[in-house]
Amino acid sequence: MLTDDYSNYIEEFLKNGELLYSMGQYDELASLCRDFLSELKNEKVYAMLSSAEYTLGDIEAAEKSARNGLMVNPKSPESLFNLACILSEKGVYANALRYFYRAERAGDAETADACTGEIIKLEKLTGKKAEELMPPKAKKRALIIAAVFPPGSGSGAQRTVKLVKYLRFHGWEPVVVTLTVSEKQKYPGYEYFDELPDDIEVIRIEEKETVTQKDIEYMKDRLLPLLSSEMQKTFIEFYNKLTFEQQYELCSFPEQLVLWAFTVADMIDEYTNIKTIDLIYSTSGPYSDHMAAYYINLLHNKPWVADFRDEWSNNPTMWQSGDTLRFRMCRDVEKAIINTATKVICVTKRSLDNYLQLGFPSDKLSCITNGFDEEDFDGIDLGGNDIDRFMIVHNGLLYADRSPMPVLHAIRNLIKRGKVDSKKIRFHMGCFANIDERNALEHEVKRMGLYTIAVADNYMEHRESLLLASTANVLILLLGASKDYASMYPAKIFEYLRLNKPVLSLGPSGSIVEELLKKTGAGINLEFSDADAIEKEILKRYHSWHCNDESIVRENIDISIFDRCQLVEKHAEVFDRAVQVYTSKSV
């Protein structure tokens, strides 16, 4: 708590700052604010700094200062208003509108009037009414079971966030049930707060910290009905021979989060009026989300749509053998989920075909891919390139066998042979979440003599990463060497398509990524081990950049089918059909 002396000091500082601003002394004001903030964080001083930076034309610094002010106080009307104006200036109109509404609610009458005026300007600028940019609540309500949800982040959250963001545009109101996220589990980032309206209902339910024998018995009793009768006998025989810890591991299927999922199913009517819910939607991974939905469906008699972001029993990265107990359990539980769900969504045509081959009816299955959100690209110059350097960018995380080493070897060899000027090439490799792996990569880069060329990036906000990717001459997609990746779409491929930059994918031949790149003309897929081909492709693109030759730049193509808003419309259509099917069976 601030003392009276500090309060008076801040008040005096702000008064003098307003005087400097009125006199046009913006540089001096900005400098004084930075000095002040180095000693004491204050929301109003951050807002003042943001205003000075904005007036000086440093939009990026102004945005950072406004967001820092919101870190101090998320309801600071000055920082909310400043950020709204900045986002509008940058062309990010829907996000700007959300912040104008927040500032209107948080501020006084004068702030509210200013927000109203800016919203009117924004409507004129976009040619759309505010309701078109941010529709009101819908009448039909979908219960979204998604353990991975902001402030948790990553590609797993993206599909659900975009679904929640756009469902209202298509007549459905999302009610999200998710995990309570601890401070340690939170990812850095603010972008999802920008995107989602404040009045979305988000129910957070905690995961148990300690597990008792009673909990394990509860998990066993919930799991058994999902297994075949033969598998139930095998499971019980095995279970009875195990220690407490081993029993817990066995019953933690498909993952430890399953206890949370069963608890959600039993307690959901304590958190929301389940009678007002028209449909259940679950999305995996984690696959426990489907377990929660299975029992909510059973207990409350609701239509259910199960969305498999990744395949399960047919996922080669999960199963080394088809003869393990857990794999056989997976087959049974997956079958129970798909048979019970009203509709099932897959993200690739190959996944859908695999489920058809397992004998599931075609009228139950739909394919809705991942995609890109057009709003994410508002205000980003997609035609921009670094004119001084040839930019190669891998936009995203590095992990497992998704290694940048084939690209590093190609760059080193091209430089050694004098084919590429080392001062005119830069490779942004992406980032490792694990610090030890990052250090090992940076050590290898130095050993190869590429430390001035190859950069291991820090974590970036989603928009910041898109800004970097927009400067690329070549976008790298690292699938991995294994044939196991042939049926997988990394989520970033669709954003790569929207960036309209040449894509160099490194992965198995015959993959669905290779098919997509050929279909769209967006780039080429090469085998991870094909060093010569990788060198030739990079050199070809380098020559094109060096000679300013646009002959191999692909034409703009229609990729609107991958627009998130249109994809969510498909989700809404599946929801509507699920309700119709369920209603007809109930009559």
Tab-separated table of N, CA and C in Angstrom, residues 235-352:
chain	number	residue	atom	x	y	z
A	235	PHE	N	-8.772	-56.194	-17.407
A	235	PHE	CA	-8.432	-55.005	-16.614
A	235	PHE	C	-8.496	-55.326	-15.117
A	236	ILE	N	-9.594	-55.949	-14.675
A	236	ILE	CA	-9.786	-56.221	-13.249
A	236	ILE	C	-8.741	-57.202	-12.732
A	237	GLU	N	-8.435	-58.237	-13.515
A	237	GLU	CA	-7.403	-59.201	-13.117
A	237	GLU	C	-6.061	-58.499	-12.930
A	238	PHE	N	-5.750	-57.627	-13.839
A	238	PHE	CA	-4.485	-56.889	-13.779
A	238	PHE	C	-4.491	-55.912	-12.608
A	239	TYR	N	-5.600	-55.205	-12.449
A	239	TYR	CA	-5.752	-54.183	-11.398
A	239	TYR	C	-5.535	-54.771	-10.006
A	240	ASN	N	-6.089	-55.961	-9.771
A	240	ASN	CA	-6.045	-56.575	-8.435
A	240	ASN	C	-4.641	-56.999	-8.005
A	241	LYS	N	-3.716	-57.055	-8.935
A	241	LYS	CA	-2.342	-57.475	-8.617
A	241	LYS	C	-1.421	-56.284	-8.338
A	242	LEU	N	-1.951	-55.064	-8.480
A	242	LEU	CA	-1.085	-53.880	-8.464
A	242	LEU	C	-1.038	-53.187	-7.110
A	243	THR	N	0.023	-52.412	-6.914
A	243	THR	CA	0.147	-51.549	-5.745
A	243	THR	C	-0.724	-50.308	-5.948
A	244	PHE	N	-0.828	-49.495	-4.908
A	244	PHE	CA	-1.604	-48.248	-4.973
A	244	PHE	C	-1.130	-47.370	-6.134
A	245	GLU	N	0.171	-47.153	-6.213
A	245	GLU	CA	0.717	-46.291	-7.261
A	245	GLU	C	0.454	-46.881	-8.645
A	246	GLN	N	0.601	-48.188	-8.781
A	246	GLN	CA	0.374	-48.845	-10.069
A	246	GLN	C	-1.109	-48.807	-10.466
A	247	GLN	N	-1.978	-48.962	-9.477
A	247	GLN	CA	-3.411	-48.861	-9.750
A	247	GLN	C	-3.768	-47.449	-10.245
A	248	TYR	N	-3.176	-46.469	-9.596
A	248	TYR	CA	-3.432	-45.078	-10.014
A	248	TYR	C	-2.958	-44.850	-11.451
A	249	GLU	N	-1.788	-45.371	-11.764
A	249	GLU	CA	-1.266	-45.223	-13.130
A	249	GLU	C	-2.179	-45.914	-14.139
A	250	LEU	N	-2.656	-47.104	-13.803
A	250	LEU	CA	-3.533	-47.848	-14.711
A	250	LEU	C	-4.863	-47.116	-14.918
A	251	CYS	N	-5.422	-46.599	-13.842
A	251	CYS	CA	-6.729	-45.945	-13.932
A	251	CYS	C	-6.640	-44.527	-14.490
A	252	SER	N	-5.429	-43.991	-14.523
A	252	SER	CA	-5.236	-42.658	-15.117
A	252	SER	C	-5.178	-42.792	-16.628
A	253	PHE	N	-6.271	-43.272	-17.171
A	253	PHE	CA	-6.354	-43.475	-18.616
A	253	PHE	C	-7.458	-42.591	-19.182
A	254	PRO	N	-7.175	-41.816	-20.233
A	254	PRO	CA	-5.955	-41.824	-21.032
A	254	PRO	C	-4.805	-40.994	-20.479
A	255	GLU	N	-5.055	-40.173	-19.448
A	255	GLU	CA	-4.012	-39.393	-18.795
A	255	GLU	C	-4.510	-39.042	-17.393
A	256	GLN	N	-3.653	-38.484	-16.561
A	256	GLN	CA	-4.020	-38.195	-15.178
A	256	GLN	C	-5.213	-37.249	-15.076
A	257	LEU	N	-5.428	-36.458	-16.085
A	257	LEU	CA	-6.513	-35.488	-16.070
A	257	LEU	C	-7.899	-36.142	-16.063
A	258	VAL	N	-7.942	-37.462	-16.232
A	258	VAL	CA	-9.226	-38.142	-16.324
A	258	VAL	C	-10.031	-38.022	-15.024
A	259	LEU	N	-9.356	-37.953	-13.876
A	259	LEU	CA	-10.077	-37.762	-12.611
A	259	LEU	C	-10.804	-36.422	-12.630
A	260	TRP	N	-10.139	-35.402	-13.154
A	260	TRP	CA	-10.774	-34.089	-13.335
A	260	TRP	C	-11.995	-34.214	-14.254
A	261	ALA	N	-11.845	-34.962	-15.332
A	261	ALA	CA	-12.921	-35.108	-16.311
A	261	ALA	C	-14.154	-35.767	-15.688
A	262	PHE	N	-13.942	-36.836	-14.934
A	262	PHE	CA	-15.079	-37.512	-14.290
A	262	PHE	C	-15.737	-36.600	-13.246
A	263	THR	N	-14.912	-35.819	-12.560
A	263	THR	CA	-15.441	-34.870	-11.576
A	263	THR	C	-16.284	-33.802	-12.259
A	264	VAL	N	-15.812	-33.316	-13.388
A	264	VAL	CA	-16.567	-32.324	-14.172
A	264	VAL	C	-17.943	-32.867	-14.521
A	265	ALA	N	-17.986	-34.101	-14.989
A	265	ALA	CA	-19.260	-34.703	-15.394
A	265	ALA	C	-20.238	-34.780	-14.223
A	266	ASP	N	-19.725	-35.128	-13.053
A	266	ASP	CA	-20.601	-35.289	-11.894
A	266	ASP	C	-21.020	-33.960	-11.268
A	267	MET	N	-20.222	-32.917	-11.484
A	267	MET	CA	-20.469	-31.653	-10.790
A	267	MET	C	-20.962	-30.526	-11.694
A	268	ILE	N	-21.092	-30.785	-12.995
A	268	ILE	CA	-21.349	-29.693	-13.927
A	268	ILE	C	-22.627	-28.924	-13.607
A	269	ASP	N	-23.648	-29.613	-13.108
A	269	ASP	CA	-24.901	-28.918	-12.824
A	269	ASP	C	-24.806	-28.026	-11.592
A	270	GLU	N	-23.678	-28.098	-10.857
A	270	GLU	CA	-23.446	-27.173	-9.751
A	270	GLU	C	-22.852	-25.858	-10.246
A	271	TYR	N	-22.346	-25.852	-11.467
A	271	TYR	CA	-21.673	-24.677	-12.015
A	271	TYR	C	-22.517	-23.922	-13.044
A	272	THR	N	-23.406	-24.616	-13.707
A	272	THR	CA	-24.260	-23.965	-14.706
A	272	THR	C	-25.584	-24.719	-14.775
A	273	ASN	N	-26.590	-24.049	-15.261
A	273	ASN	CA	-27.903	-24.685	-15.403
A	273	ASN	C	-27.874	-25.580	-16.642
A	274	ILE	N	-27.657	-26.866	-16.404
A	274	ILE	CA	-27.481	-27.804	-17.505
A	274	ILE	C	-28.737	-27.908	-18.367
A	275	LYS	N	-29.878	-27.552	-17.812
A	275	LYS	CA	-31.121	-27.602	-18.594
A	275	LYS	C	-31.117	-26.590	-19.726
A	276	THR	N	-30.329	-25.530	-19.596
A	276	THR	CA	-30.279	-24.502	-20.646
A	276	THR	C	-29.266	-24.844	-21.737
A	277	ILE	N	-28.547	-25.943	-21.568
A	277	ILE	CA	-27.528	-26.351	-22.542
A	277	ILE	C	-28.198	-27.185	-23.644
A	278	ASP	N	-27.943	-26.802	-24.883
A	278	ASP	CA	-28.547	-27.499	-26.028
A	278	ASP	C	-27.652	-28.587	-26.606
A	279	LEU	N	-26.334	-28.496	-26.325
A	279	LEU	CA	-25.409	-29.450	-26.945
A	279	LEU	C	-24.104	-29.469	-26.160
A	280	ILE	N	-23.453	-30.633	-26.137
A	280	ILE	CA	-22.117	-30.777	-25.546
A	280	ILE	C	-21.104	-30.908	-26.683
A	281	TYR	N	-19.981	-30.214	-26.522
A	281	TYR	CA	-18.876	-30.325	-27.488
A	281	TYR	C	-17.600	-30.601	-26.696
A	282	SER	N	-16.872	-31.634	-27.090
A	282	SER	CA	-15.589	-31.939	-26.442
A	282	SER	C	-14.493	-31.984	-27.496
A	283	THR	N	-13.295	-31.593	-27.110
A	283	THR	CA	-12.197	-31.516	-28.065
A	283	THR	C	-10.937	-32.113	-27.455
A	284	SER	N	-10.248	-32.938	-28.220
A	284	SER	CA	-9.033	-33.578	-27.704
A	284	SER	C	-7.846	-33.328	-28.630
A	285	GLY	N	-6.564	-33.326	-28.019
A	285	GLY	CA	-6.271	-33.678	-26.658
A	285	GLY	C	-6.424	-32.475	-25.702
A	286	PRO	N	-6.459	-32.845	-24.378
A	286	PRO	CA	-6.390	-34.203	-23.831
A	286	PRO	C	-7.668	-34.991	-24.137
A	287	TYR	N	-7.506	-36.291	-24.266
A	287	TYR	CA	-8.640	-37.144	-24.612
A	287	TYR	C	-9.621	-37.271	-23.448
A	288	SER	N	-9.178	-36.896	-22.253
A	288	SER	CA	-10.070	-36.896	-21.093
A	288	SER	C	-11.275	-35.983	-21.299
A	289	ASP	N	-11.136	-34.966	-22.129
A	289	ASP	CA	-12.282	-34.095	-22.432
A	289	ASP	C	-13.470	-34.908	-22.915
A	290	HIS	N	-13.195	-35.924	-23.733
A	290	HIS	CA	-14.277	-36.766	-24.254
A	290	HIS	C	-14.889	-37.632	-23.155
A	291	MET	N	-14.058	-38.004	-22.179
A	291	MET	CA	-14.579	-38.810	-21.064
A	291	MET	C	-15.575	-37.990	-20.256
A	292	ALA	N	-15.263	-36.706	-20.039
A	292	ALA	CA	-16.203	-35.820	-19.340
A	292	ALA	C	-17.500	-35.716	-20.127
A	293	ALA	N	-17.387	-35.496	-21.439
A	293	ALA	CA	-18.575	-35.342	-22.276
A	293	ALA	C	-19.409	-36.621	-22.321
A	294	TYR	N	-18.729	-37.777	-22.335
A	294	TYR	CA	-19.440	-39.060	-22.367
A	294	TYR	C	-20.404	-39.161	-21.187
A	295	TYR	N	-19.922	-38.814	-19.995
A	295	TYR	CA	-20.762	-38.967	-18.813
A	295	TYR	C	-21.767	-37.828	-18.649
A	296	ILE	N	-21.444	-36.639	-19.140
A	296	ILE	CA	-22.454	-35.568	-19.132
A	296	ILE	C	-23.606	-35.945	-20.057
A	297	ASN	N	-23.251	-36.516	-21.199
A	297	ASN	CA	-24.265	-36.998	-22.139
A	297	ASN	C	-25.126	-38.079	-21.497
A	298	LEU	N	-24.477	-38.999	-20.777
A	298	LEU	CA	-25.195	-40.104	-20.149
A	298	LEU	C	-26.105	-39.609	-19.018
A	299	LEU	N	-25.599	-38.666	-18.218
A	299	LEU	CA	-26.334	-38.206	-17.043
A	299	LEU	C	-27.427	-37.197	-17.371
A	300	HIS	N	-27.237	-36.426	-18.461
A	300	HIS	CA	-28.150	-35.306	-18.726
A	300	HIS	C	-28.845	-35.377	-20.088
A	301	ASN	N	-28.565	-36.431	-20.852
A	301	ASN	CA	-29.332	-36.680	-22.072
A	301	ASN	C	-29.271	-35.494	-23.043
A	302	LYS	N	-28.047	-35.206	-23.528
A	302	LYS	CA	-27.821	-34.097	-24.452
A	302	LYS	C	-27.123	-34.589	-25.718
A	303	PRO	N	-27.387	-33.967	-26.861
A	303	PRO	CA	-26.597	-34.283	-28.060
A	303	PRO	C	-25.137	-33.920	-27.820
A	304	TRP	N	-24.243	-34.670	-28.475
A	304	TRP	CA	-22.813	-34.508	-28.187
A	304	TRP	C	-22.011	-34.579	-29.493
A	305	VAL	N	-21.114	-33.594	-29.658
A	305	VAL	CA	-20.186	-33.570	-30.786
A	305	VAL	C	-18.776	-33.734	-30.233
A	306	ALA	N	-18.079	-34.779	-30.672
A	306	ALA	CA	-16.696	-35.047	-30.245
A	306	ALA	C	-15.745	-34.646	-31.367
A	307	ASP	N	-14.800	-33.775	-31.040
A	307	ASP	CA	-13.850	-33.245	-32.022
A	307	ASP	C	-12.463	-33.811	-31.714
A	308	PHE	N	-11.920	-34.602	-32.634
A	308	PHE	CA	-10.582	-35.172	-32.470
A	308	PHE	C	-9.573	-34.313	-33.229
A	309	ARG	N	-8.874	-33.424	-32.479
A	309	ARG	CA	-7.846	-32.605	-33.126
A	309	ARG	C	-6.695	-33.491	-33.598
A	310	ASP	N	-6.450	-34.552	-32.868
A	310	ASP	CA	-5.450	-35.557	-33.254
A	310	ASP	C	-6.108	-36.926	-33.202
A	311	GLU	N	-5.662	-37.808	-34.084
A	311	GLU	CA	-6.161	-39.181	-34.011
A	311	GLU	C	-5.717	-39.808	-32.695
A	312	TRP	N	-6.342	-40.914	-32.338
A	312	TRP	CA	-6.044	-41.529	-31.046
A	312	TRP	C	-5.447	-42.924	-31.255
A	313	SER	N	-6.270	-43.936	-31.449
A	313	SER	CA	-5.711	-45.282	-31.598
A	313	SER	C	-4.850	-45.386	-32.855
A	314	ASN	N	-5.123	-44.535	-33.838
A	314	ASN	CA	-4.373	-44.570	-35.088
A	314	ASN	C	-3.256	-43.524	-35.105
A	315	ASN	N	-2.920	-43.000	-33.923
A	315	ASN	CA	-1.877	-41.981	-33.836
A	315	ASN	C	-0.526	-42.670	-33.617
A	316	PRO	N	0.325	-42.714	-34.649
A	316	PRO	CA	1.565	-43.499	-34.545
A	316	PRO	C	2.559	-42.917	-33.552
A	317	THR	N	2.457	-41.642	-33.241
A	317	THR	CA	3.386	-41.042	-32.277
A	317	THR	C	3.052	-41.433	-30.844
A	318	MET	N	1.866	-41.995	-30.623
A	318	MET	CA	1.442	-42.360	-29.268
A	318	MET	C	1.688	-43.832	-28.959
A	319	TRP	N	1.667	-44.678	-29.993
A	319	TRP	CA	1.681	-46.121	-29.745
A	319	TRP	C	2.840	-46.787	-30.485
A	320	GLN	N	3.736	-47.385	-29.709
A	320	GLN	CA	4.841	-48.138	-30.305
A	320	GLN	C	4.409	-49.554	-30.666
A	321	SER	N	3.345	-50.032	-29.999
A	321	SER	CA	2.876	-51.395	-30.234
A	321	SER	C	1.358	-51.445	-30.114
A	322	GLY	N	0.749	-52.291	-30.904
A	322	GLY	CA	-0.695	-52.479	-30.832
A	322	GLY	C	-1.082	-53.616	-29.913
A	323	ASP	N	-0.107	-54.117	-29.143
A	323	ASP	CA	-0.371	-55.290	-28.307
A	323	ASP	C	-0.288	-54.968	-26.815
A	324	THR	N	-0.263	-53.692	-26.470
A	324	THR	CA	-0.192	-53.335	-25.052
A	324	THR	C	-1.594	-53.217	-24.464
A	325	LEU	N	-1.662	-53.318	-23.132
A	325	LEU	CA	-2.947	-53.191	-22.456
A	325	LEU	C	-3.552	-51.816	-22.698
A	326	ARG	N	-2.729	-50.774	-22.603
A	326	ARG	CA	-3.246	-49.414	-22.774
A	326	ARG	C	-3.747	-49.183	-24.196
A	327	PHE	N	-3.079	-49.775	-25.190
A	327	PHE	CA	-3.562	-49.610	-26.563
A	327	PHE	C	-4.913	-50.287	-26.740
A	328	ARG	N	-5.065	-51.475	-26.179
A	328	ARG	CA	-6.350	-52.178	-26.304
A	328	ARG	C	-7.455	-51.432	-25.545
A	329	MET	N	-7.086	-50.825	-24.418
A	329	MET	CA	-8.046	-49.965	-23.718
A	329	MET	C	-8.424	-48.768	-24.592
A	330	CYS	N	-7.419	-48.204	-25.247
A	330	CYS	CA	-7.671	-47.052	-26.125
A	330	CYS	C	-8.672	-47.416	-27.214
A	331	ARG	N	-8.475	-48.557	-27.834
A	331	ARG	CA	-9.386	-48.978	-28.915
A	331	ARG	C	-10.825	-49.086	-28.397
A	332	ASP	N	-10.981	-49.663	-27.210
A	332	ASP	CA	-12.328	-49.833	-26.646
A	332	ASP	C	-12.959	-48.490	-26.278
A	333	VAL	N	-12.193	-47.639	-25.605
A	333	VAL	CA	-12.733	-46.343	-25.157
A	333	VAL	C	-13.046	-45.458	-26.356
A	334	GLU	N	-12.157	-45.467	-27.342
A	334	GLU	CA	-12.390	-44.684	-28.550
A	334	GLU	C	-13.679	-45.144	-29.251
A	335	LYS	N	-13.856	-46.455	-29.312
A	335	LYS	CA	-15.066	-47.003	-29.929
A	335	LYS	C	-16.304	-46.579	-29.159
A	336	ALA	N	-16.244	-46.633	-27.828
A	336	ALA	CA	-17.389	-46.228	-26.998
A	336	ALA	C	-17.714	-44.748	-27.208
A	337	ILE	N	-16.682	-43.914	-27.300
A	337	ILE	CA	-16.890	-42.476	-27.495
A	337	ILE	C	-17.542	-42.203	-28.842
A	338	ILE	N	-16.994	-42.795	-29.895
A	338	ILE	CA	-17.505	-42.509	-31.234
A	338	ILE	C	-18.903	-43.096	-31.424
A	339	ASN	N	-19.145	-44.276	-30.874
A	339	ASN	CA	-20.479	-44.865	-30.985
A	339	ASN	C	-21.523	-44.059	-30.228
A	340	THR	N	-21.116	-43.465	-29.098
A	340	THR	CA	-22.072	-42.739	-28.264
A	340	THR	C	-22.287	-41.305	-28.738
A	341	ALA	N	-21.224	-40.657	-29.208
A	341	ALA	CA	-21.341	-39.269	-29.671
A	341	ALA	C	-22.344	-39.175	-30.816
A	342	THR	N	-23.067	-38.058	-30.871
A	342	THR	CA	-24.034	-37.860	-31.948
A	342	THR	C	-23.327	-37.592	-33.264
A	343	LYS	N	-22.268	-36.775	-33.204
A	343	LYS	CA	-21.454	-36.464	-34.373
A	343	LYS	C	-19.989	-36.441	-33.955
A	344	VAL	N	-19.103	-36.754	-34.910
A	344	VAL	CA	-17.664	-36.776	-34.660
A	344	VAL	C	-16.969	-35.949	-35.740
A	345	ILE	N	-16.040	-35.100	-35.308
A	345	ILE	CA	-15.304	-34.240	-36.231
A	345	ILE	C	-13.831	-34.649	-36.228
A	346	CYS	N	-13.236	-34.752	-37.421
A	346	CYS	CA	-11.799	-34.987	-37.593
A	346	CYS	C	-11.190	-33.752	-38.263
A	347	VAL	N	-9.865	-33.634	-38.199
A	347	VAL	CA	-9.242	-32.435	-38.777
A	347	VAL	C	-8.581	-32.689	-40.119
A	348	THR	N	-8.488	-33.945	-40.536
A	348	THR	CA	-7.948	-34.243	-41.865
A	348	THR	C	-8.806	-35.305	-42.534
A	349	LYS	N	-8.763	-35.310	-43.850
A	349	LYS	CA	-9.511	-36.308	-44.622
A	349	LYS	C	-8.977	-37.710	-44.336
A	350	ARG	N	-7.660	-37.816	-44.114
A	350	ARG	CA	-7.078	-39.128	-43.824
A	350	ARG	C	-7.584	-39.665	-42.484
A	351	SER	N	-7.729	-38.790	-41.499
A	351	SER	CA	-8.276	-39.226	-40.211
A	351	SER	C	-9.681	-39.756	-40.385
A	352	LEU	N	-10.474	-39.024	-41.154
A	352	LEU	CA	-11.849	-39.453	-41.413
A	352	LEU	C	-11.866	-40.819	-42.098
